[in-house]
Amino acid sequence: MQDNATEVTAAGIARLAGVGRAAVSNWRRRHADFPRPVGGTETSPAFALAEVEEWLRRHRKLAEVPLKERVWQQLAGHPDGPVTALVHAGCALLLIRDRPPVWLDISSGTDERLAALLPTALDEVLTPRVPGTARPGRTDRSRVNGQNPVNTQPAATPVTPATPATPATQATPATPPTPALAIPTAPRLLPSVPLLRGVAELAADRGARPTFEFLLGRHLDANPRQYTLTPPDLAGLMAALAGTPATVLDPSCGTGALLRAVADRPDRRLHAQDSSPELAALTALRLALHTRAPVHAAAGDTLRADAYPGLRADAVLCHPPFNERNWGHDDLAYDPRWEYGFPARTESELAWVQHALARLRDGGTAVLLMPPAVASRRSGRRIRADLLRRGALRAVVALPAGAAPPYSVPLHLWVLRRPDRTHAQPELLLVDAGRFTAEGRGGPDWPGVREAVLDAWGAFDRDGGVEERPGVARSVPVIELLDDDVDLTPARRLPPPADTDGAGRLADVRARLDETLRLTAELAPPPAEPVPSAASGRLPLTTVGELARAGALVMRTGGHGGRARVPVLTDHDVLAGTAPSGTLPESEEEPVLTEPGDVVLPVLGGGAVARVVDDATAGAVLGRNLVLLRPDPAALDAWFLAGFLRGTANHRQASSYASTATRLDVRRLQLPRLAPDEQRRYGERFHALDAFERALREAGRLGEQLVRGMYDGLTDGTIAPE
């Protein structure tokens, strides 16, 4: 009964069958026995998963639903929503990992027995791992509101002591913080039992933690506008700047990426809070599966209702919400956390900065991700000045564009330290990592960013200063910064990068451009020869779908996760003709690896593009929104296939159109039935056109580089106008 309660949308059916959504729409129109909708809306109907699977098998659209896809569809179509399903799955996975005999015992009977016994088993495993977890029927706040022993180490007396925020001094919160997790009751668990059995089967193959990471990654990927994520490379950099703390707080934890990146140690304790109860619960489970350290997690508005007012952590890591107006300005005017000044209504980020400092022990470190405007807005200059004077703000790091959402903005990192002594001549470290911006959408050169930032911070933290690197790093005396603006933007305080050979570098670009232009002229196709009208009869056609069914090619779709540190071929790489530049969420999902001779097509955007994988691209992971066609060399020439799939009319007839996007149904793309020799003749011509196109693209890139370098050289005085 529970299986039938799981619903799946048309997009989910398309994923199960490996087709486009247009194919699902065609099936609904052409087959009278296609399952009827059981929910959803008229424009976005939902279907019973069990009925869909049976129909797909009956019509030979699907041999067998992969276990991971079945589990995902059960989760996505859960009657109580995917987040509830994720929480139930995470609780079960924690039990499976920590006490497998208990799970085997309670899962050996009926669904009703499993649901009845599971709450008690979860109580035994969750309570020690996530202190403060609410038991069925009550909300346990004894571990929230700062009553748990979070840091027993004696703290040195600060130069300017902070008054701990207590219930008597804080503004009364509208909604007090609550535990992040509550053990679900048997009636709530019963609809999840089929999902939990599938999750257990998946965990037996993958492991508990990778299974949860796979399901969470799929959920986040399916709802990109609902969540602001902290990329793993950025989280790792922020954690490295914080060192190896024992007690760590993230007051705006999101999906837990920052706390997950902290280096492990035996006495580590993690504290998390988020205003979203959903994210707080998912973070608690994610961290509990990731580490053996106790995880204290709470749901509530951190600024208005702090769950840890008595905490003095070794480190605070935070990716706060940006540009909030309703952060509590009117309610928190007399809050004791504002040691450095009361933030303006438009300066919510400076409220988060001071909250982080208030939750640190003396000498503790905080690392916050900030929008660049916070370094220069006039409304925050007094607070910035006081942070500098008292030695609390230690470094401002400008990241390359693309480091984190919003990807078009070069965000900043602020490194702060709660003062434990007075600096005789305080300085501020300024680092600009903008030079490590990478071409395309693959993100910055993270190894370069990490090396530059950590080298500068390590030297500054150890010696109190750093050797100046023009355009990259400089330690600036605070007195130089305390002007009318208190502008802390690194690019405005760093000397320009030394470029002693700007003219020589541009001469090299010019030489490469000349050679590329000569090659482009040689590769230009000869004048087109018109086909005589008598010979222009229509060739017999077949489709990609028919070729796949006949075994002439294999079709694969891009994944949603994969092994770490493997280059990913993205749809942008295919469109731009660049090397693999992407990343996918880390998971145990088996990625699709490209091979020489594969043909790769993007399915979104409407561009008539097909790329043949060469030796340089082979081995990359196939990214999202891409379809891979692997032809049998004995039946199909790869260049012949790619060339005909690029036809504009071909794409038009195989595409479906929404109000804002175009989606390609690859199975409907057509190509003529030709003998192998004739295929190779076409393939050679298509290959030559591809070489010409790549040469044109390279000439354009070098031309832009030359023009930009000339403008920069003439304006900064490194190139003479003669």
XYZ file of C-alpha atoms in Angstrom:
722
model
C 0.000 0.000 0.000
C 2.803 2.364 0.819
C 4.460 1.746 -2.553
C 1.362 3.000 -4.320
C 1.367 6.067 -2.104
C 4.691 7.119 -3.613
C 4.143 9.516 -6.479
C 6.375 10.453 -9.380
C 6.173 13.361 -11.823
C 6.715 13.308 -15.579
C 10.291 14.438 -14.998
C 10.828 11.474 -12.674
C 9.397 9.067 -15.259
C 11.761 10.518 -17.863
C 14.706 9.937 -15.530
C 13.641 6.340 -14.873
C 13.371 5.569 -18.574
C 16.370 7.640 -19.708
C 14.306 9.808 -22.072
C 13.228 13.427 -22.347
C 10.004 14.768 -20.891
C 8.591 15.141 -24.394
C 8.728 11.356 -24.767
C 6.650 10.930 -21.603
C 4.062 13.358 -22.969
C 3.922 11.332 -26.197
C 3.398 8.107 -24.265
C 0.479 9.640 -22.402
C -1.159 10.673 -25.677
C -0.456 7.515 -27.683
C -1.057 4.761 -25.110
C -4.529 4.400 -23.650
C -3.209 2.156 -20.861
C -0.710 4.713 -19.558
C -1.287 5.181 -15.789
C -3.784 7.864 -14.811
C -2.641 10.765 -12.603
C -3.182 10.245 -8.894
C -2.214 13.738 -7.731
C -0.447 16.948 -8.635
C -2.055 19.529 -10.883
C -3.425 19.583 -14.403
C -0.195 21.077 -15.759
C 2.104 18.992 -13.523
C 0.380 15.697 -12.761
C 1.759 13.016 -10.436
C 1.537 9.261 -10.994
C 1.791 6.213 -8.739
C 5.377 4.967 -8.915
C 4.436 1.268 -8.814
C 1.972 1.679 -11.712
C 4.548 3.581 -13.760
C 7.223 0.922 -13.218
C 4.814 -1.829 -14.249
C 3.808 0.067 -17.420
C 7.442 0.742 -18.367
C 8.332 -2.943 -18.008
C 5.226 -4.101 -19.876
C 6.068 -1.856 -22.839
C 9.786 -2.707 -22.695
C 10.711 0.875 -21.995
C 12.694 -0.252 -18.989
C 14.247 -3.567 -18.107
C 14.608 -2.894 -14.387
C 14.532 0.250 -12.258
C 17.988 0.757 -10.692
C 17.838 0.611 -6.906
C 19.180 4.134 -6.445
C 16.557 5.531 -8.830
C 13.777 3.627 -7.124
C 14.849 4.910 -3.707
C 15.138 8.445 -5.026
C 11.673 8.335 -6.576
C 10.243 6.980 -3.325
C 11.863 9.853 -1.474
C 10.861 12.548 -3.978
C 7.253 11.307 -4.061
C 6.844 10.768 -0.307
C 3.328 11.755 0.865
C 4.776 14.050 3.556
C 7.341 15.648 1.248
C 10.979 14.926 0.397
C 12.454 16.671 3.453
C 10.456 14.521 5.866
C 11.524 11.491 3.854
C 15.173 12.585 4.016
C 14.988 13.039 7.789
C 13.426 9.597 8.260
C 16.038 8.082 5.938
C 18.879 9.818 7.785
C 17.638 8.570 11.154
C 17.430 5.013 9.843
C 20.891 5.237 8.255
C 22.395 6.370 11.563
C 20.816 3.360 13.260
C 22.008 1.048 10.461
C 25.568 2.322 10.785
C 25.853 2.474 14.583
C 23.704 -0.520 15.582
C 23.221 -2.844 12.608
C 21.979 -5.825 14.697
C 19.145 -3.691 16.065
C 18.094 -2.683 12.546
C 18.220 -6.273 11.307
C 16.017 -7.368 14.201
C 13.297 -4.711 13.925
C 13.212 -4.784 10.106
C 12.721 -8.555 9.897
C 8.969 -8.391 10.512
C 6.048 -6.523 9.006
C 5.981 -2.856 8.071
C 3.753 -2.136 11.066
C 6.205 -3.841 13.442
C 9.140 -1.887 12.013
C 7.293 1.412 12.417
C 6.283 0.532 15.987
C 9.790 -0.475 17.159
C 11.805 2.115 15.296
C 11.159 5.160 17.582
C 12.659 3.393 20.629
C 15.679 2.261 18.623
C 16.177 5.771 17.260
C 15.971 7.220 20.774
C 18.863 5.018 21.863
C 21.106 6.007 18.949
C 20.140 9.665 18.383
C 20.208 10.924 21.972
C 23.974 10.392 22.518
C 24.909 11.435 18.965
C 22.681 14.531 18.703
C 22.210 15.756 22.296
C 18.884 17.476 22.860
C 16.939 15.438 20.318
C 13.253 15.718 21.212
C 11.597 12.442 22.133
C 8.112 11.593 20.866
C 5.425 13.667 22.505
C 7.615 16.392 23.990
C 10.148 19.061 23.044
C 13.368 18.784 25.036
C 14.959 22.217 25.326
C 17.368 21.283 28.093
C 20.209 21.096 25.579
C 19.228 24.257 23.794
C 19.458 27.824 25.152
C 23.039 27.280 26.288
C 22.449 24.866 29.194
C 24.686 22.091 27.852
C 28.370 22.049 28.910
C 29.930 23.327 25.700
C 33.373 24.498 26.743
C 34.828 23.738 30.135
C 38.238 25.247 29.454
C 38.941 28.360 31.561
C 39.049 31.496 29.467
C 41.575 34.257 29.929
C 40.231 37.643 30.947
C 39.806 39.776 27.818
C 40.947 43.355 27.567
C 37.384 44.406 26.844
C 35.139 41.760 28.390
C 31.917 40.801 26.683
C 28.784 40.503 28.733
C 27.266 37.073 28.117
C 23.829 37.253 26.610
C 21.315 35.847 29.084
C 17.552 35.492 29.005
C 17.352 38.573 31.196
C 19.365 40.799 28.877
C 18.373 39.494 25.461
C 15.363 40.784 23.623
C 12.563 38.274 24.053
C 12.487 36.166 20.888
C 9.231 35.774 19.072
C 9.931 32.048 18.606
C 12.439 30.372 20.937
C 14.949 27.949 19.460
C 13.956 24.295 19.333
C 15.935 21.077 18.934
C 16.829 20.370 15.326
C 15.650 16.769 15.519
C 12.569 15.122 16.974
C 12.216 11.348 16.994
C 9.280 10.555 14.687
C 6.343 8.576 16.020
C 5.204 5.226 14.629
C 2.242 6.699 12.654
C 4.578 9.250 11.031
C 7.101 6.528 10.173
C 4.663 4.028 8.667
C 4.417 5.715 5.196
C 8.238 5.789 5.090
C 8.810 2.086 5.738
C 9.166 1.036 2.035
C 11.615 3.898 1.572
C 13.596 2.876 4.663
C 13.866 -0.714 3.457
C 15.167 0.539 0.112
C 17.593 2.887 1.853
C 18.916 0.002 3.951
C 19.465 -2.075 0.815
C 21.265 0.838 -0.841
C 23.408 1.379 2.280
C 24.451 -2.275 2.256
C 26.108 -1.615 -1.094
C 27.289 1.983 -0.693
C 27.561 2.587 3.045
C 25.332 4.712 5.285
C 27.069 8.063 4.887
C 27.466 7.920 1.068
C 23.823 6.872 0.773
C 22.645 9.915 2.716
C 25.008 12.191 0.769
C 23.617 10.810 -2.503
C 19.982 11.401 -1.479
C 20.703 14.839 -0.011
C 22.684 15.839 -3.103
C 19.823 14.767 -5.366
C 17.345 16.777 -3.289
C 19.507 19.909 -3.342
C 20.107 19.537 -7.067
C 16.364 19.167 -7.708
C 15.603 22.376 -5.768
C 18.464 24.759 -6.641
C 16.530 27.952 -5.917
C 15.528 26.936 -2.403
C 19.027 26.618 -0.976
C 22.183 28.727 -0.942
C 25.069 26.273 -0.883
C 28.663 26.700 0.237
C 30.861 24.901 -2.331
C 33.141 22.223 -0.832
C 36.392 23.915 -1.917
C 35.358 27.186 -0.281
C 34.231 25.371 2.865
C 37.599 23.626 3.020
C 39.452 26.946 2.720
C 37.373 28.560 5.478
C 37.918 25.579 7.763
C 41.669 25.654 7.085
C 41.816 29.337 8.072
C 40.210 28.420 11.401
C 42.918 25.858 12.223
C 42.087 22.747 14.273
C 39.562 23.925 16.872
C 37.907 21.596 19.377
C 34.624 23.484 19.666
C 33.130 24.915 16.472
C 29.920 26.868 15.881
C 28.102 27.609 12.642
C 25.202 29.943 13.509
C 23.769 29.831 9.958
C 24.580 26.240 9.108
C 22.532 25.711 5.938
C 23.330 22.169 4.778
C 26.304 21.793 7.138
C 29.093 22.149 4.569
C 31.316 24.304 6.809
C 31.154 22.075 9.888
C 31.628 19.016 7.685
C 34.901 20.527 6.408
C 36.453 21.016 9.872
C 39.445 18.790 10.575
C 38.613 15.925 12.922
C 40.056 15.578 16.410
C 39.105 13.344 19.369
C 37.641 16.090 21.568
C 35.756 17.937 18.837
C 32.274 19.349 19.509
C 30.069 20.825 16.829
C 27.288 23.369 17.271
C 24.881 24.336 14.515
C 21.832 26.568 14.229
C 19.661 27.633 11.314
C 16.415 29.545 11.010
C 15.070 26.788 8.732
C 13.971 23.737 10.768
C 14.411 21.610 7.638
C 18.054 22.594 7.188
C 18.812 22.279 10.900
C 17.490 18.697 10.899
C 19.324 17.702 7.718
C 22.564 19.238 9.008
C 22.296 17.397 12.321
C 21.902 14.060 10.548
C 24.568 14.815 7.962
C 27.128 15.678 10.635
C 26.149 12.737 12.844
C 26.807 10.408 9.899
C 30.067 12.203 9.093
C 31.715 12.268 12.520
C 31.656 10.526 15.886
C 31.752 13.890 17.675
C 28.580 15.053 19.451
C 26.478 17.340 17.278
C 24.472 20.060 19.021
C 21.910 21.429 16.563
C 19.000 23.817 16.960
C 16.390 25.479 14.779
C 15.682 29.175 15.286
C 16.551 32.726 14.258
C 20.129 33.056 15.518
C 20.178 36.839 15.917
C 16.780 37.039 17.645
C 16.839 33.686 19.458
C 20.383 32.460 19.997
C 20.439 28.786 20.988
C 23.919 29.009 22.549
C 24.185 32.237 24.576
C 26.699 30.708 26.985
C 28.972 29.212 24.316
C 32.602 30.269 24.031
C 33.815 28.358 20.990
C 37.320 27.952 19.628
C 36.091 28.831 16.140
C 33.028 30.171 14.359
C 32.472 29.453 10.667
C 29.588 31.215 8.973
C 28.046 31.813 5.557
C 25.338 34.262 6.677
C 22.383 35.436 4.609
C 23.299 38.561 2.639
C 21.534 41.928 2.482
C 18.792 41.157 5.007
C 16.694 44.095 6.175
C 14.518 42.179 8.633
C 17.337 40.829 10.813
C 16.055 42.219 14.117
C 17.268 45.819 14.044
C 14.259 47.139 15.960
C 14.212 44.326 18.535
C 17.922 44.131 19.381
C 18.936 47.761 19.930
C 20.351 47.065 23.421
C 21.743 43.601 22.796
C 25.130 43.141 24.563
C 26.619 41.491 21.478
C 27.098 44.893 19.804
C 30.514 45.567 21.388
C 31.755 47.358 18.279
C 28.661 49.432 17.531
C 24.973 48.959 16.771
C 24.659 47.813 13.134
C 22.509 49.855 10.791
C 19.403 48.253 9.362
C 21.271 47.775 6.062
C 24.290 46.144 7.758
C 22.974 42.717 8.709
C 26.370 41.205 7.886
C 28.031 43.308 10.613
C 25.466 41.950 13.061
C 26.594 38.427 12.139
C 30.248 39.482 12.549
C 29.621 40.694 16.091
C 27.514 37.652 16.947
C 30.440 35.460 15.863
C 32.887 37.433 18.015
C 30.541 37.215 21.007
C 30.482 33.410 20.771
C 34.286 33.023 20.662
C 36.621 32.358 23.553
C 39.457 34.847 23.965
C 41.855 34.246 21.081
C 39.279 32.230 19.122
C 38.985 32.623 15.344
C 35.949 33.374 13.192
C 35.825 33.101 9.399
C 32.811 34.596 7.614
C 31.856 34.770 3.944
C 30.799 38.337 3.132
C 29.531 40.329 0.143
C 32.205 42.797 -1.016
C 30.040 45.854 -0.278
C 30.465 45.282 3.481
C 34.113 46.337 3.168
C 33.241 49.815 1.904
C 29.628 50.820 2.729
C 29.596 54.138 4.548
C 26.894 52.989 6.969
C 29.313 50.443 8.437
C 32.515 52.489 8.588
C 32.365 53.146 12.375
C 32.006 49.455 13.198
C 34.801 48.581 10.752
C 37.009 51.203 12.379
C 36.401 49.818 15.877
C 37.047 46.256 14.686
C 40.406 47.466 13.352
C 41.386 49.569 16.381
C 40.811 46.710 18.809
C 42.505 44.100 16.665
C 39.390 41.997 16.112
C 39.493 42.043 12.302
C 42.681 40.343 11.183
C 42.300 39.698 7.429
C 40.109 40.476 4.419
C 40.443 38.106 1.468
C 38.915 38.917 -1.935
C 37.897 35.669 -3.631
C 37.682 35.171 -7.403
C 34.305 35.487 -9.077
C 32.581 32.122 -9.175
C 33.689 31.019 -5.698
C 30.122 30.852 -4.302
C 26.610 32.119 -5.083
C 26.041 34.706 -6.445
C 28.732 33.468 -8.849
C 29.057 36.756 -10.718
C 30.236 38.605 -7.578
C 33.780 38.261 -6.148
C 32.935 37.631 -2.484
C 35.170 38.302 0.520
C 36.339 36.282 3.503
C 36.731 38.064 6.824
C 39.034 36.459 9.379
C 38.422 37.727 12.898
C 39.907 36.932 16.284
C 38.437 37.753 19.675
C 41.094 40.029 21.238
C 43.023 38.453 24.096
C 45.651 41.176 24.214
C 46.243 44.686 22.923
C 48.194 44.927 19.661
C 50.927 47.576 19.923
C 50.905 48.248 16.203
C 47.966 46.300 14.762
C 47.970 45.496 11.058
C 45.368 44.046 8.702
C 46.185 41.372 6.135
C 44.723 42.077 2.693
C 44.714 39.322 0.056
C 43.331 39.508 -3.478
C 42.872 36.078 -5.092
C 41.054 37.464 -8.131
C 43.886 36.409 -10.433
C 42.798 32.781 -9.959
C 39.488 33.242 -11.772
C 39.134 30.447 -14.322
C 37.640 30.676 -17.782
C 34.204 29.111 -18.256
C 31.877 28.003 -15.473
C 34.119 25.499 -13.776
C 34.874 27.798 -10.835
C 38.174 29.320 -9.714
C 41.565 27.669 -9.666
C 41.039 26.416 -6.113
C 44.531 24.960 -5.566
C 45.985 28.356 -6.504
C 43.510 30.221 -4.298
C 44.168 27.938 -1.358
C 47.949 28.180 -1.645
C 47.984 31.978 -1.964
C 45.529 32.604 0.890
C 46.890 30.056 3.376
C 50.518 31.012 2.723
C 49.751 34.682 3.362
C 47.588 33.973 6.436
C 50.113 31.510 7.894
C 52.954 34.034 7.659
C 50.786 36.873 8.974
C 49.423 34.840 11.894
C 52.899 33.646 12.833
C 54.933 36.830 12.371
C 52.349 39.616 12.588
C 53.121 40.703 9.028
C 53.704 39.343 5.547
C 56.156 40.062 2.757
C 54.383 42.225 0.219
C 53.307 40.530 -3.026
C 52.087 43.171 -5.499
C 48.541 42.509 -6.554
C 48.205 39.526 -4.180
C 48.934 40.211 -0.488
C 50.004 42.978 1.854
C 49.810 43.655 5.594
C 48.580 47.221 6.073
C 49.040 49.224 9.296
C 45.619 49.965 10.757
C 46.440 53.677 10.962
C 46.485 53.805 7.138
C 42.950 52.445 6.986
C 41.331 54.733 9.553
C 40.321 57.493 7.140
C 36.847 58.868 6.424
C 35.815 55.785 4.430
C 37.589 52.913 6.249
C 37.518 51.089 2.927
C 38.873 47.549 3.364
C 38.544 46.392 -0.246
C 41.865 44.595 -0.956
C 42.157 45.693 -4.599
C 42.117 49.371 -3.517
C 44.947 48.937 -1.018
C 47.303 46.605 -2.883
C 50.001 47.808 -5.301
C 49.364 46.679 -8.893
C 50.942 43.382 -9.883
C 54.459 43.691 -11.235
C 54.522 43.020 -14.952
C 57.999 43.828 -16.166
C 57.499 42.147 -19.495
C 54.013 43.248 -20.474
C 55.089 44.213 -23.981
C 56.931 40.918 -24.469
C 53.929 38.927 -23.263
C 51.658 40.741 -25.706
C 54.161 40.169 -28.505
C 53.859 36.439 -27.805
C 50.044 36.676 -27.932
C 50.304 38.542 -31.238
C 52.572 35.850 -32.702
C 50.158 33.106 -31.633
C 47.264 35.077 -33.120
C 49.089 35.448 -36.465
C 49.746 31.699 -36.584
C 46.118 30.898 -35.673
C 44.802 33.237 -38.364
C 47.026 31.545 -40.959
C 45.742 28.154 -39.840
C 42.152 29.415 -39.980
C 42.621 30.545 -43.566
C 44.038 27.134 -44.510
C 41.151 25.303 -42.826
C 38.420 27.453 -44.351
C 36.082 25.167 -46.330
C 36.144 25.463 -50.115
C 33.207 27.066 -51.928
C 30.084 24.967 -51.526
C 29.134 22.860 -54.535
C 25.358 22.806 -55.138
C 23.751 19.371 -55.470
C 22.038 18.848 -58.853
C 18.297 18.784 -58.457
C 18.111 15.289 -59.954
C 20.424 13.939 -57.239
C 18.870 15.762 -54.318
C 16.213 13.165 -53.512
C 15.384 12.658 -49.889
C 17.543 9.982 -48.211
C 15.883 7.297 -46.055
C 16.090 8.394 -42.414
C 16.381 6.706 -39.047
C 16.381 8.103 -35.519
C 18.765 7.906 -32.594
C 16.135 5.986 -30.660
C 15.877 3.337 -33.390
C 19.669 3.042 -33.582
C 19.833 2.592 -29.796
C 17.217 -0.169 -29.884
C 19.103 -1.873 -32.721
C 22.373 -1.788 -30.765
C 24.165 0.556 -33.185
C 24.831 2.967 -30.319
C 24.499 3.248 -26.534
C 22.885 6.303 -24.956
C 23.788 7.557 -21.457
C 22.738 10.649 -19.513
C 24.863 12.843 -17.244
C 24.848 12.169 -13.510
C 24.239 14.170 -10.328
C 27.275 13.099 -8.336
C 30.536 11.264 -8.632
C 34.007 10.719 -7.334
C 35.863 13.709 -5.980
C 38.636 15.403 -8.013
C 37.511 13.990 -11.375
C 37.166 16.588 -14.190
C 33.581 16.997 -15.335
C 32.563 17.841 -18.900
C 29.770 20.407 -18.537
C 27.188 21.619 -21.026
C 29.033 24.950 -21.140
C 32.271 23.141 -22.056
C 30.507 21.433 -24.962
C 28.964 24.687 -26.174
C 32.214 26.663 -25.848
C 34.554 23.904 -27.041
C 36.686 24.094 -23.878
C 38.318 21.461 -21.686
C 36.345 19.793 -18.852
C 35.933 22.419 -16.158
C 33.102 21.373 -13.879
C 32.574 19.612 -10.582
C 29.769 17.449 -9.248
C 28.665 16.861 -5.654
C 30.803 14.174 -4.058
C 28.923 10.886 -3.818
C 29.328 7.193 -4.412
C 27.177 7.392 -7.549
C 28.891 5.662 -10.445
C 29.781 8.424 -12.934
C 29.548 8.145 -16.718
C 33.096 8.415 -18.095
C 33.679 9.590 -21.643
C 35.688 7.576 -24.177
C 37.316 8.583 -27.497
C 34.711 8.573 -30.252
C 31.756 9.340 -27.987
C 29.348 12.016 -29.202
C 28.094 14.395 -26.516
C 25.078 16.731 -26.847
C 23.563 19.313 -24.468
C 19.795 18.878 -24.038
C 18.966 22.387 -22.798
C 19.236 25.790 -24.456
C 18.394 25.102 -28.074
C 21.946 25.188 -29.491
C 22.618 22.781 -32.380
C 25.891 21.415 -30.966
C 27.433 17.933 -30.858
C 30.997 17.242 -29.726
C 33.126 14.206 -30.542
C 35.274 13.228 -27.566
C 38.988 13.140 -28.336
C 41.914 11.685 -26.386
C 42.352 14.908 -24.384
C 38.742 14.882 -23.158
C 38.408 11.112 -22.686
C 38.077 10.017 -19.070
C 36.095 13.074 -17.963
C 32.797 12.598 -16.140
C 29.659 13.360 -18.136
C 27.971 16.365 -16.501
C 24.348 17.280 -15.999
C 22.107 18.221 -18.937
C 24.294 16.206 -21.313
C 23.568 13.044 -23.276
C 26.339 10.737 -24.489
C 26.013 8.577 -27.606
C 28.581 5.800 -27.955
C 28.387 4.465 -31.550
C 29.447 0.993 -32.583
C 32.375 1.749 -34.977
C 31.326 -1.122 -37.223
C 27.889 0.443 -37.747
C 28.326 4.208 -37.296
C 31.064 6.733 -37.957
C 31.319 9.127 -34.980
C 31.897 12.264 -37.073
C 29.084 11.337 -39.458
C 26.766 10.935 -36.442
C 27.856 14.221 -34.798
C 27.615 16.192 -38.029
C 24.059 15.214 -38.889
C 22.931 15.725 -35.284
C 24.037 19.367 -35.562
C 21.566 20.217 -38.289
C 19.336 23.159 -37.334
C 16.194 21.638 -38.826
C 16.996 18.349 -37.089
C 17.183 20.066 -33.700
C 14.012 22.042 -34.344
C 11.877 18.965 -34.992
C 13.333 17.099 -31.972
C 12.942 19.940 -29.449
C 10.143 20.793 -27.070
C 9.575 24.359 -25.953
C 8.574 25.832 -22.602
C 8.019 29.493 -21.826
C 11.675 30.070 -20.929
C 13.637 27.021 -22.119
C 14.113 24.565 -24.947
C 14.706 20.880 -24.301
C 16.076 18.418 -26.839
C 14.677 14.868 -27.088
C 17.816 13.157 -28.379
C 15.953 9.969 -29.335
C 14.010 11.901 -31.978
C 17.085 13.281 -33.774
C 17.352 11.933 -37.313
C 20.175 10.903 -39.642
C 20.237 9.184 -43.030
C 20.778 5.477 -43.566
C 24.099 5.319 -45.434
C 26.703 2.693 -46.140
C 29.909 2.864 -44.028
C 32.018 4.252 -46.909
C 29.517 7.063 -47.521
C 29.359 7.759 -43.769
C 33.130 8.183 -43.642
C 33.028 10.581 -46.606
C 30.568 12.788 -44.744
C 32.490 12.288 -41.513
C 35.752 13.575 -43.004
C 34.029 16.757 -44.150
C 32.356 17.263 -40.754
C 35.731 16.690 -39.031
C 37.345 19.373 -41.209
C 34.539 21.813 -40.361
C 35.097 21.126 -36.659
C 38.817 21.937 -36.986
C 37.957 25.204 -38.755
C 35.453 26.091 -36.028
C 38.006 25.453 -33.263
C 40.589 27.602 -35.054
C 38.062 30.443 -35.346
C 37.268 30.169 -31.655
C 40.949 30.246 -30.680
C 41.565 33.265 -32.917
C 38.722 35.108 -31.225
C 40.074 34.275 -27.753
C 43.597 35.439 -28.622
C 42.230 38.594 -30.258
C 40.286 39.501 -27.111
C 43.371 38.814 -24.980
C 45.511 41.048 -27.179
C 42.993 43.905 -27.147
C 42.555 43.756 -23.340
C 46.313 43.608 -22.790
C 46.869 46.633 -25.018
C 44.227 48.656 -23.196
C 45.688 47.715 -19.813
C 49.267 48.358 -20.873
C 48.492 51.763 -22.377
C 46.487 52.878 -19.352
C 48.921 51.690 -16.656
C 52.018 52.996 -18.474
C 53.743 49.668 -19.208
C 53.314 50.062 -22.989
C 54.257 53.154 -24.986
C 51.661 54.562 -27.413
C 54.130 54.591 -30.345
